Short mmCIF file of C-alpha atoms and ligand atoms in Angstrom, two decimals:
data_model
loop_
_atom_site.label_atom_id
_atom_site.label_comp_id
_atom_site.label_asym_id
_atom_site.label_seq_id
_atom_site.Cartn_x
_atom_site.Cartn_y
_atom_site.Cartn_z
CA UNK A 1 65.90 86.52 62.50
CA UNK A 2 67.01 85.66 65.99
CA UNK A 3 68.93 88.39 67.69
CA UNK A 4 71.44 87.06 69.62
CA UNK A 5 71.31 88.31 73.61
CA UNK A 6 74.65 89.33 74.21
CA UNK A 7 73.81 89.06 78.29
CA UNK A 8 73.11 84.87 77.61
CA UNK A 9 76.16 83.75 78.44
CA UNK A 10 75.74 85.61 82.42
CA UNK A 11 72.56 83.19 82.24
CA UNK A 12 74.12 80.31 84.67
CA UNK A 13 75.61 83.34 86.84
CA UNK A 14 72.29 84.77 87.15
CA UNK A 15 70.32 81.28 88.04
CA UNK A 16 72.99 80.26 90.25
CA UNK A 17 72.65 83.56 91.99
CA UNK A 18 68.73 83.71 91.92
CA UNK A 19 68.63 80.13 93.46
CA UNK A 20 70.88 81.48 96.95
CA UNK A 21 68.54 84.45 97.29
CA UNK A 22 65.28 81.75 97.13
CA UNK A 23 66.71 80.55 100.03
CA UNK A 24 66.11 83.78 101.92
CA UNK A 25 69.81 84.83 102.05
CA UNK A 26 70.90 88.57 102.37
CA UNK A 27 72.64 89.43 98.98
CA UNK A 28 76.05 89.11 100.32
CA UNK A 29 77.53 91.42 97.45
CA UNK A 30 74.62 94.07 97.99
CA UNK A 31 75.27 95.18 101.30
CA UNK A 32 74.67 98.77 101.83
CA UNK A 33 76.42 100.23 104.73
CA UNK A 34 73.96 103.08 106.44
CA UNK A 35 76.55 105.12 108.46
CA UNK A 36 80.17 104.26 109.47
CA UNK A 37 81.49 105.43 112.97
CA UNK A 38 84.87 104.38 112.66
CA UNK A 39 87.32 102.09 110.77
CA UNK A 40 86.01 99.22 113.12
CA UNK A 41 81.84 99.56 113.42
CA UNK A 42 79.48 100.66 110.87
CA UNK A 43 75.09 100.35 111.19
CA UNK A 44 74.28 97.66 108.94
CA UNK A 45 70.61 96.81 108.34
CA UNK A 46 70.37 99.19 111.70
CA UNK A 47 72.74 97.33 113.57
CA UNK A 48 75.93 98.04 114.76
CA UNK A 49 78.37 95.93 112.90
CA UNK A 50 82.06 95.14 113.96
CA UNK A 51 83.92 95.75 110.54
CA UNK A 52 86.11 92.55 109.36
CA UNK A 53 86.18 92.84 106.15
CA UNK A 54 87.66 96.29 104.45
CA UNK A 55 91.34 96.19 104.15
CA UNK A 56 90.99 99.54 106.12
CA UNK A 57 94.76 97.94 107.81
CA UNK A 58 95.96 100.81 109.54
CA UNK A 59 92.77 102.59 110.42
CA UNK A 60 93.71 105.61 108.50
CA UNK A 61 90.02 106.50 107.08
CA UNK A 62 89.05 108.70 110.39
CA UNK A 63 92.33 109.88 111.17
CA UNK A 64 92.12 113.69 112.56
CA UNK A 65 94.97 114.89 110.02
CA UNK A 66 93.62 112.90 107.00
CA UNK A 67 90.06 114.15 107.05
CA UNK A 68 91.30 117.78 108.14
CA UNK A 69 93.93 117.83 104.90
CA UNK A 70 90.82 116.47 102.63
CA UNK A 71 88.53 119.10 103.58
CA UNK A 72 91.53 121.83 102.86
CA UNK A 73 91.82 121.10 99.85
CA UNK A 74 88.21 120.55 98.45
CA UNK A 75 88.40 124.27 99.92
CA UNK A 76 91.42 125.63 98.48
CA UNK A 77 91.02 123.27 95.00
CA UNK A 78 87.78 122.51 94.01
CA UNK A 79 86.10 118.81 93.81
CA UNK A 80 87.75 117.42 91.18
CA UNK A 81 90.43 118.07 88.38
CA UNK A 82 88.53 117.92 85.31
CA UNK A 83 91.37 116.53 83.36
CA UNK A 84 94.49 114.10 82.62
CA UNK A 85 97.77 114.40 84.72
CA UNK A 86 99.81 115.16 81.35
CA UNK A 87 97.00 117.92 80.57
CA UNK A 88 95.41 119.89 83.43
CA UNK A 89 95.11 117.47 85.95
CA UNK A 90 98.18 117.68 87.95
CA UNK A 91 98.30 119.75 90.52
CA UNK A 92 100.46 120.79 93.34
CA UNK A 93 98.30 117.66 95.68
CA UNK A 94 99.50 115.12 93.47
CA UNK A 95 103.38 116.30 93.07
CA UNK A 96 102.97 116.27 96.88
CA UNK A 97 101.70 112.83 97.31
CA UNK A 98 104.21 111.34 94.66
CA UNK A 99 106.93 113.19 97.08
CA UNK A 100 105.64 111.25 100.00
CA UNK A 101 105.81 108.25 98.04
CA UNK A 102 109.25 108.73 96.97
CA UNK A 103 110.29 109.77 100.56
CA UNK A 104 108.01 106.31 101.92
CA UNK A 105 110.17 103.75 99.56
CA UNK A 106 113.04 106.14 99.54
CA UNK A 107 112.93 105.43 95.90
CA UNK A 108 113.96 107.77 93.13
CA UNK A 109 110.53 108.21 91.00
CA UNK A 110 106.50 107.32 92.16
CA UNK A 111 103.60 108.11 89.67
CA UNK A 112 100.18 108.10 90.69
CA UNK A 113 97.50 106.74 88.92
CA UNK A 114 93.32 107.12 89.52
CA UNK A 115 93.02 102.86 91.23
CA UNK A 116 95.58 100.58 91.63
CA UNK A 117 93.51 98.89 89.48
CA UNK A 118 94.65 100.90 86.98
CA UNK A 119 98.59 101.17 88.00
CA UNK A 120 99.08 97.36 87.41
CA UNK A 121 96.89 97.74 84.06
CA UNK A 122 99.20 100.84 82.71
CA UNK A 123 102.41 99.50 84.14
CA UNK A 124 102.26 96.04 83.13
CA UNK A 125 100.94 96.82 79.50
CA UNK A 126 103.22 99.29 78.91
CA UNK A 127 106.50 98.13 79.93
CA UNK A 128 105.92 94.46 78.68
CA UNK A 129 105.13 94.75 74.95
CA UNK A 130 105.75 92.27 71.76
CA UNK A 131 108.26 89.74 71.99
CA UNK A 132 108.53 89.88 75.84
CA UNK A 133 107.22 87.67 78.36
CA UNK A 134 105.47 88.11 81.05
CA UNK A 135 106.20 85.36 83.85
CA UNK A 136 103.92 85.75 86.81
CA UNK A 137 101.89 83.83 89.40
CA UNK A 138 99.06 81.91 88.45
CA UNK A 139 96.83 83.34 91.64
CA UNK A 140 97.24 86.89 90.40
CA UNK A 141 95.33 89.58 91.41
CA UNK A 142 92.81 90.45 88.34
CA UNK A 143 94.26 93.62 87.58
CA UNK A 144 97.70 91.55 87.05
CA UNK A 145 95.89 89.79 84.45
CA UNK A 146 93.98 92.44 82.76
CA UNK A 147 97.55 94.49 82.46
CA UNK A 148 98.79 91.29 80.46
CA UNK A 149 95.94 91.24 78.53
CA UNK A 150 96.19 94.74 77.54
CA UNK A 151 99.47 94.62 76.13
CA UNK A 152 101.15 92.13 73.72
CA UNK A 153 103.31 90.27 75.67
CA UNK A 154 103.79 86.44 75.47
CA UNK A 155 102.10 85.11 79.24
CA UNK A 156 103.71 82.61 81.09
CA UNK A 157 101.99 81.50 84.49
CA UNK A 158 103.67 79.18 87.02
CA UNK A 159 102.29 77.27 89.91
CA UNK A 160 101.28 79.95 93.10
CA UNK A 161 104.42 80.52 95.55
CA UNK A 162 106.28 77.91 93.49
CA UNK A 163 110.37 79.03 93.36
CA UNK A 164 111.15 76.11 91.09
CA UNK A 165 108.27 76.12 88.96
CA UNK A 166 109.33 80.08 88.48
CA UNK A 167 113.08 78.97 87.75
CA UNK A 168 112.21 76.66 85.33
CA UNK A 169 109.42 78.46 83.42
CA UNK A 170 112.52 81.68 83.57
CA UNK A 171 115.48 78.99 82.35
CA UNK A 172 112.92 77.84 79.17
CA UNK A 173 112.58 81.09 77.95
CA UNK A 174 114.80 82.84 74.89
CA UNK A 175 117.92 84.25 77.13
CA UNK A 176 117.75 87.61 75.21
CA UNK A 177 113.88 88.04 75.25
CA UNK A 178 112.79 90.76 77.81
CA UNK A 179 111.07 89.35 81.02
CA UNK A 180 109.20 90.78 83.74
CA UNK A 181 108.53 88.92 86.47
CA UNK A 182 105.26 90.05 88.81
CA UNK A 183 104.51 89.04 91.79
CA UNK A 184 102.58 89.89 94.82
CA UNK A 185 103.75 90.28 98.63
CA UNK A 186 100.65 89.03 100.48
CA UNK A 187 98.21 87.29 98.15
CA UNK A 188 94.72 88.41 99.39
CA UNK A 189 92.65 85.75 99.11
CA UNK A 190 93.89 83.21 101.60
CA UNK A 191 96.86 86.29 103.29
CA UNK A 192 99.50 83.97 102.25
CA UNK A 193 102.97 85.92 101.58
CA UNK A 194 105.44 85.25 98.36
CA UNK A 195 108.95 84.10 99.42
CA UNK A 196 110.09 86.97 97.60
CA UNK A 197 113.81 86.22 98.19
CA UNK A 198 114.36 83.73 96.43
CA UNK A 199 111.72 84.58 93.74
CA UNK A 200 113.74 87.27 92.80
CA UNK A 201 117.13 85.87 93.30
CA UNK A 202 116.11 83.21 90.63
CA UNK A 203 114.70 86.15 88.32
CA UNK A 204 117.85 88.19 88.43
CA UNK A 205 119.63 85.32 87.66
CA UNK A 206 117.76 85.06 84.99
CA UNK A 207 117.52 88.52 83.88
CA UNK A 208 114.78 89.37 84.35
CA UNK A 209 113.02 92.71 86.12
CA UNK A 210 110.72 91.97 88.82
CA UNK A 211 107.59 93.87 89.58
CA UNK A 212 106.12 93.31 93.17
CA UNK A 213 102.22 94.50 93.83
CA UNK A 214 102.51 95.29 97.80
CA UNK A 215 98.39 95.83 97.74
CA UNK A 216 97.85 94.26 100.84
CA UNK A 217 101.17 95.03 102.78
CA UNK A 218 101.90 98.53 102.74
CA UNK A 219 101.74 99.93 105.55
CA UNK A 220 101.98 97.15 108.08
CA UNK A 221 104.86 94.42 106.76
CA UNK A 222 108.28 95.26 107.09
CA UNK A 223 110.03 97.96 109.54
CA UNK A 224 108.98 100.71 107.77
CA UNK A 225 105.85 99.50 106.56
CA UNK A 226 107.27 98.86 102.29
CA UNK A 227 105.91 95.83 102.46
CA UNK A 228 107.04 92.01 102.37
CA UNK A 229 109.93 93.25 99.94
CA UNK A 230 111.51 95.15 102.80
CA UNK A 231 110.52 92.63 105.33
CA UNK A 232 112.72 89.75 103.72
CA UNK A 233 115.30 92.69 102.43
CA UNK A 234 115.49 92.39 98.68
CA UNK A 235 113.32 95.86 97.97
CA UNK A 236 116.54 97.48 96.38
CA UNK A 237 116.20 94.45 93.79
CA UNK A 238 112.56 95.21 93.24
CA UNK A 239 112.34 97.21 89.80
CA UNK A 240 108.42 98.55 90.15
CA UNK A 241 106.76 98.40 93.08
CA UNK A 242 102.80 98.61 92.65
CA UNK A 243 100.93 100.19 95.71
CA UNK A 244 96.95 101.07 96.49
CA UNK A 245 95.55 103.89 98.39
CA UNK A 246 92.66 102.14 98.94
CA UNK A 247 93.80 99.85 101.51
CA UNK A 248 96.15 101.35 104.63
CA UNK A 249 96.26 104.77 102.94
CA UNK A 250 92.70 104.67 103.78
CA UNK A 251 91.52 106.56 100.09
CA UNK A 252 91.43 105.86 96.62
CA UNK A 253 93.93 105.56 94.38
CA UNK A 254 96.93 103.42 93.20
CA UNK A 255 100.71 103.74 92.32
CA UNK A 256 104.26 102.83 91.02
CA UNK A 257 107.64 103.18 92.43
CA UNK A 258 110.83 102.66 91.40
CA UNK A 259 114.64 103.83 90.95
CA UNK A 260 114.59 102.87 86.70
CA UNK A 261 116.41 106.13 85.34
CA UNK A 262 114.27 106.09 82.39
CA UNK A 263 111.08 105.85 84.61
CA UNK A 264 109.79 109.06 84.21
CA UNK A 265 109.16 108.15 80.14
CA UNK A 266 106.15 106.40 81.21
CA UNK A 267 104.17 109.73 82.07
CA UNK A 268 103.70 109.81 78.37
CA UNK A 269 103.18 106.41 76.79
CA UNK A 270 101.16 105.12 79.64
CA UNK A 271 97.58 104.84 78.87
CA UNK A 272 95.85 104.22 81.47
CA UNK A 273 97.63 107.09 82.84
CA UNK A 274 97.38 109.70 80.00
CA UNK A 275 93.69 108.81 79.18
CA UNK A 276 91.78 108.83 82.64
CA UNK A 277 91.23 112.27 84.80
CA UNK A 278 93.65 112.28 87.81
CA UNK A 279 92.67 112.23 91.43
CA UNK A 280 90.71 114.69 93.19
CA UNK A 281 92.64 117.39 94.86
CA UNK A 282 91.29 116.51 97.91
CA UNK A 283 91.92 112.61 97.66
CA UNK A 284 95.94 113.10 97.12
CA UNK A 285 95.74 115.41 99.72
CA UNK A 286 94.32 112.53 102.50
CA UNK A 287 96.52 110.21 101.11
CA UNK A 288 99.77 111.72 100.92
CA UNK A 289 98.81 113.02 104.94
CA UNK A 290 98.27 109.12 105.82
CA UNK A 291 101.33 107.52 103.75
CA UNK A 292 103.72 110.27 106.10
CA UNK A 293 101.73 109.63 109.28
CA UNK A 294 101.98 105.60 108.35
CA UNK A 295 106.03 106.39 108.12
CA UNK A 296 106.05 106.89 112.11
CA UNK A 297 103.24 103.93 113.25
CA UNK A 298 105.41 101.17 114.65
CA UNK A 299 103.42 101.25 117.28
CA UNK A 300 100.53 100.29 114.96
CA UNK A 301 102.10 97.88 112.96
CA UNK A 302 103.02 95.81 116.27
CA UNK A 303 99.11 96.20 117.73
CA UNK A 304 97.94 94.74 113.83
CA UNK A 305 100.41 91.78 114.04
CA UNK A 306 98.62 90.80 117.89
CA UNK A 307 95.48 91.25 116.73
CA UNK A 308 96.04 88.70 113.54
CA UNK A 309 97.83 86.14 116.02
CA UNK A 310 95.13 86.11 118.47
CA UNK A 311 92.34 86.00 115.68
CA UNK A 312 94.21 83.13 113.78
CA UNK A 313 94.80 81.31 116.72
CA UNK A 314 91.05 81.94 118.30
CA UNK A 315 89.78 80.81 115.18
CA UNK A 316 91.52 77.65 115.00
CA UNK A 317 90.53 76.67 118.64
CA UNK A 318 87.12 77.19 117.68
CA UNK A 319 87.34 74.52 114.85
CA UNK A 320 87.62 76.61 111.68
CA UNK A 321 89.66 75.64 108.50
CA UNK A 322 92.12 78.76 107.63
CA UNK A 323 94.27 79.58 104.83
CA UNK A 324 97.33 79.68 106.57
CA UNK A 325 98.62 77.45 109.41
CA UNK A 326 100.60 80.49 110.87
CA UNK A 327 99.17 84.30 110.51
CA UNK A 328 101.20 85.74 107.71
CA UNK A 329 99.31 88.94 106.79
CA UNK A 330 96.30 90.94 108.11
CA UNK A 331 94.12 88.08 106.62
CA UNK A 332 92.99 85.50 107.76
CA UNK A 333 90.68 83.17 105.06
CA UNK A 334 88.39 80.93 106.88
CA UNK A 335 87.71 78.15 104.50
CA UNK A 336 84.08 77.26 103.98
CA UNK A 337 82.91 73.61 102.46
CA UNK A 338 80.69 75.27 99.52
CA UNK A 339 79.23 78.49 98.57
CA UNK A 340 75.78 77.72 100.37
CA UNK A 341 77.02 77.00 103.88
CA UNK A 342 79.80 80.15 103.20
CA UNK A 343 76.53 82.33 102.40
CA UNK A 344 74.76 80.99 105.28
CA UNK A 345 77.60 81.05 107.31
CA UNK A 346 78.51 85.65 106.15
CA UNK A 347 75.02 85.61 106.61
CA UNK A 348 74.49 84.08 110.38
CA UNK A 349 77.76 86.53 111.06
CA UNK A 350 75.98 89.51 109.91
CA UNK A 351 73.27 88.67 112.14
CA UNK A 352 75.70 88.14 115.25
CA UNK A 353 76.86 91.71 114.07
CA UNK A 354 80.17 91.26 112.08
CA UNK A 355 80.72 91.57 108.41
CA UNK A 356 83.11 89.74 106.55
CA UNK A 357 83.74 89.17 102.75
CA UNK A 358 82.63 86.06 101.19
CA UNK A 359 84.70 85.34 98.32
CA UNK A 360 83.90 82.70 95.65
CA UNK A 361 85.33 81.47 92.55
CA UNK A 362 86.55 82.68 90.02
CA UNK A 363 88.23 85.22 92.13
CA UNK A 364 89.59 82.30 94.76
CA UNK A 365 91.67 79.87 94.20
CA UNK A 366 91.06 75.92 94.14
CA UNK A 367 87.51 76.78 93.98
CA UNK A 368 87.48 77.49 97.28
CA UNK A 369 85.06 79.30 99.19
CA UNK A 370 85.92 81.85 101.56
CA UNK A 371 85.24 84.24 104.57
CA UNK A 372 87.68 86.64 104.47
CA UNK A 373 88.68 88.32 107.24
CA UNK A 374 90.81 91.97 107.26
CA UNK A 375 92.12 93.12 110.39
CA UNK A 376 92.40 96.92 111.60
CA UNK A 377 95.42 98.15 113.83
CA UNK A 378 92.48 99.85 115.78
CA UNK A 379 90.45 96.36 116.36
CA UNK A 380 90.70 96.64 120.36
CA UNK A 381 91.55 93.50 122.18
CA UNK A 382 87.88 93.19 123.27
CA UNK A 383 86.93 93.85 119.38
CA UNK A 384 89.03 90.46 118.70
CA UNK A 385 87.50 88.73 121.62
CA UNK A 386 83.72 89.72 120.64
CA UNK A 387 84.63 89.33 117.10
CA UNK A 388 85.41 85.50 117.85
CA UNK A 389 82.16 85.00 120.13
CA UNK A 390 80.45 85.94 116.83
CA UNK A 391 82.26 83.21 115.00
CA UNK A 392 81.78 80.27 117.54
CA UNK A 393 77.82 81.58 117.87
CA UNK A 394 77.19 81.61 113.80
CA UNK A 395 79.60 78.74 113.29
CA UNK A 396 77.75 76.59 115.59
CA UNK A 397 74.34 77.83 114.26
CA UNK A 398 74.73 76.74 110.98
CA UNK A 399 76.68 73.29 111.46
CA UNK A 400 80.35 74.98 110.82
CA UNK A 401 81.70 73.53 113.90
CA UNK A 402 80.62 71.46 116.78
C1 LIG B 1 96.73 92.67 94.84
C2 LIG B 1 95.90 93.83 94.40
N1 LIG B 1 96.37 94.66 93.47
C3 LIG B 1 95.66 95.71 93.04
C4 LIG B 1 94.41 96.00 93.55
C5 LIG B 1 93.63 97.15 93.01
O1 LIG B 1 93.58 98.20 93.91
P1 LIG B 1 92.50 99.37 93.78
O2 LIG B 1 91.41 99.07 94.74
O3 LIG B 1 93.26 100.60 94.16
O4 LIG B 1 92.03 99.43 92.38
C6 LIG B 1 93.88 95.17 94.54
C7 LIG B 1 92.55 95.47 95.09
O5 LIG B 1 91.80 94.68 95.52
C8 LIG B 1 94.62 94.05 94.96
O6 LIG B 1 94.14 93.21 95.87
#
């Protein structure tokens, strides 16, 4: 009898992959990084490499307090928890961090879960069961996706950043089903933002509760840093708000906010909550340090927002194709032709001295290939300035621009 391989159907994945590495190429998803000096520079392949590509927003993963409130408490806890927050593994660290959440959104209740990964999976698949829909944006994040397909509700996608396509998806729907709504402030792959206003003005017309992810914003979009909720002032009509730690908090680890009274119920029927081992002690220490140090960094925020005008506008002189005709976020997607010249392209960049992500379908949208680029709030001026030398030198190397 023939046993069926159960790894055949990865077979074009792994020929289309084998074929870019004939070429020569680096392994652009392989890259080991040999010592990291700051938020900005790491040795690459020996070399020192300007960092472009890490989501690292605010620059929080050297900060003096962070590291010095992480090493506490691996002294004064131990290295890990050993168990579930509704068993043994909540500790005084993680009441703490959800407190700096709380006092962050000045919201009423904050869990924390191991990823954000995980928050959108446990959220989303928990509060969205049988018979209610989930309405939500066709270029969700993957963890958006994985939540729906963990739980049993009925999923209803509409065109990305579409208002009307949302309104009219919302106004075909049973008018006493239960909706949720999710949506995302800066959508990472090309840094586009949501118009959130009237996304959720036509959701609470419709009744339904709205769940932001704010992944890529915290931190560094609106005064205080919520996010693009705050920034176009409808976060009091945000039910959940779904955060990461491993972006500006500068750690691991993901979240949920909200004011819902009955919030607190989800400690218990949450599963990927209840049946994971909590954080570290010395991980919720870092990050709750960093999310009340990023309360206070105006001064920050304003530096990240020059650096992504005069990288978005540096890159267009040069001749590149963005995502976005104005910056928007901290990203900035430079739009490649096809996954060969965007490999040879991360490739000639590494070279100059600059990593990047490449980013490929299925993960992009349109089948688009991209270089995506994350700024830091502590990318100097002459960082941004070297960092587009490196782009006109590769581009022009391999036939990008002219
Ligand atoms: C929009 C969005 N949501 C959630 C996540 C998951 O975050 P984490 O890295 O904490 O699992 C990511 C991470 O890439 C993301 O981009």
């Amino acid at each position: 009898m023939l046993v069926p391989d159960l790894f055949s159907k990865f077979d074009p994945l792994i020929e289309q992959r084998a074929a870019l590495l004939e070429t020569g190429l680096t392994d652009p998803f392989n890259l080991v990084m040999e010592k990291v000096e700051s938020p900005t520079v790491a040795i690459c392949n020996g070399k020192r490499t300007i960092l472009l590509g890490t989501y690292n927003y605010m620059g929080m993963t050297f900060d003096s307090d962070v590291v010095a409130a992480g090493k506490r408490a691996l002294d004064e806890f131990g290295s890990g928890t050993t168990g579930s927050r509704v068993l043994n593994g909540t500790y005084a660290g993680h009441k703490a961090c959800e407190d700096a959440l709380k006092d962050f959104y000045a919201m009423d209740h904050a869990m924390v879960f191991s990823t954000g990964y995980q928050a959108n999976l446990g959220v989303i698949s928990t509060i969205a069961g049988k018979d209610d829909y989930i309405i939500l944006d066709i270029d969700s994040h993957a963890s958006i996706y994985d939540g729906c397909a963990l739980g049993n509700a009925q999923i209803v996608p509409f065109r990305h950043n579409d208002v009307e396509a949302l309104e009219k998806r919302l106004r075909r729907l049973p008018p006493e089903a239960g909706k949720l709504v999710v949506l995302e402030g800066v959508y990472s792959m090309l840094g586009d933002i949501a118009p959130l206003k009237e996304m959720v003005a036509v959701s609470k017309a419709a009744g339904a509760m709205v769940l932001v992810d704010e992944a890529h914003s915290m931190g560094f979009i609106g005064e205080h840093g919520r996010g693009v909720s705050e920034a176009q002032g409808i976060i009091d009509d945000v039910d959940f708000i779904i955060g990461t730690f491993s972006k500006s908090v500068g750690t691991v680890g993901g979240f949920c906010v909200s004011n819902h009274p009955k919030f607190e119920i989800l400690r218990l029927v949450c599963r990927p909550y209840v049946f994971t081992a909590s954080l570290p002690p010395s991980v919720v220490a870092t990050a709750a340090t960093s999310i009340r140090k990023l309360m206070d960094s105006a001064d920050k925020r304003a530096h990240l927002w020059e650096n992504s005008k005069r990288l978005h506008a540096g890159l267009r002189q040069l001749g590149f194709k963005l995502g976005t005709d104005e910056p928007q976020s901290a990203i900035i997607a430079v739009i490649m032709p096809d996954l060969e010249t965007g490999a040879a392209m991360w490739e000639a960049l590494l070279h100059e001295g600059l990593y990047v992500n490449l980013a490929r379908p299925p993960a992009t949208p349109a089948n688009m290939t991209l270089l995506r680029c994350s700024l830091c709030a502590l990318h100097s001026e002459e960082q941004v300035g070297e960092i587009l030398q490196m782009f006109a030198a590769a581009g022009r190397s391999t036939g990008c621009i002219s």
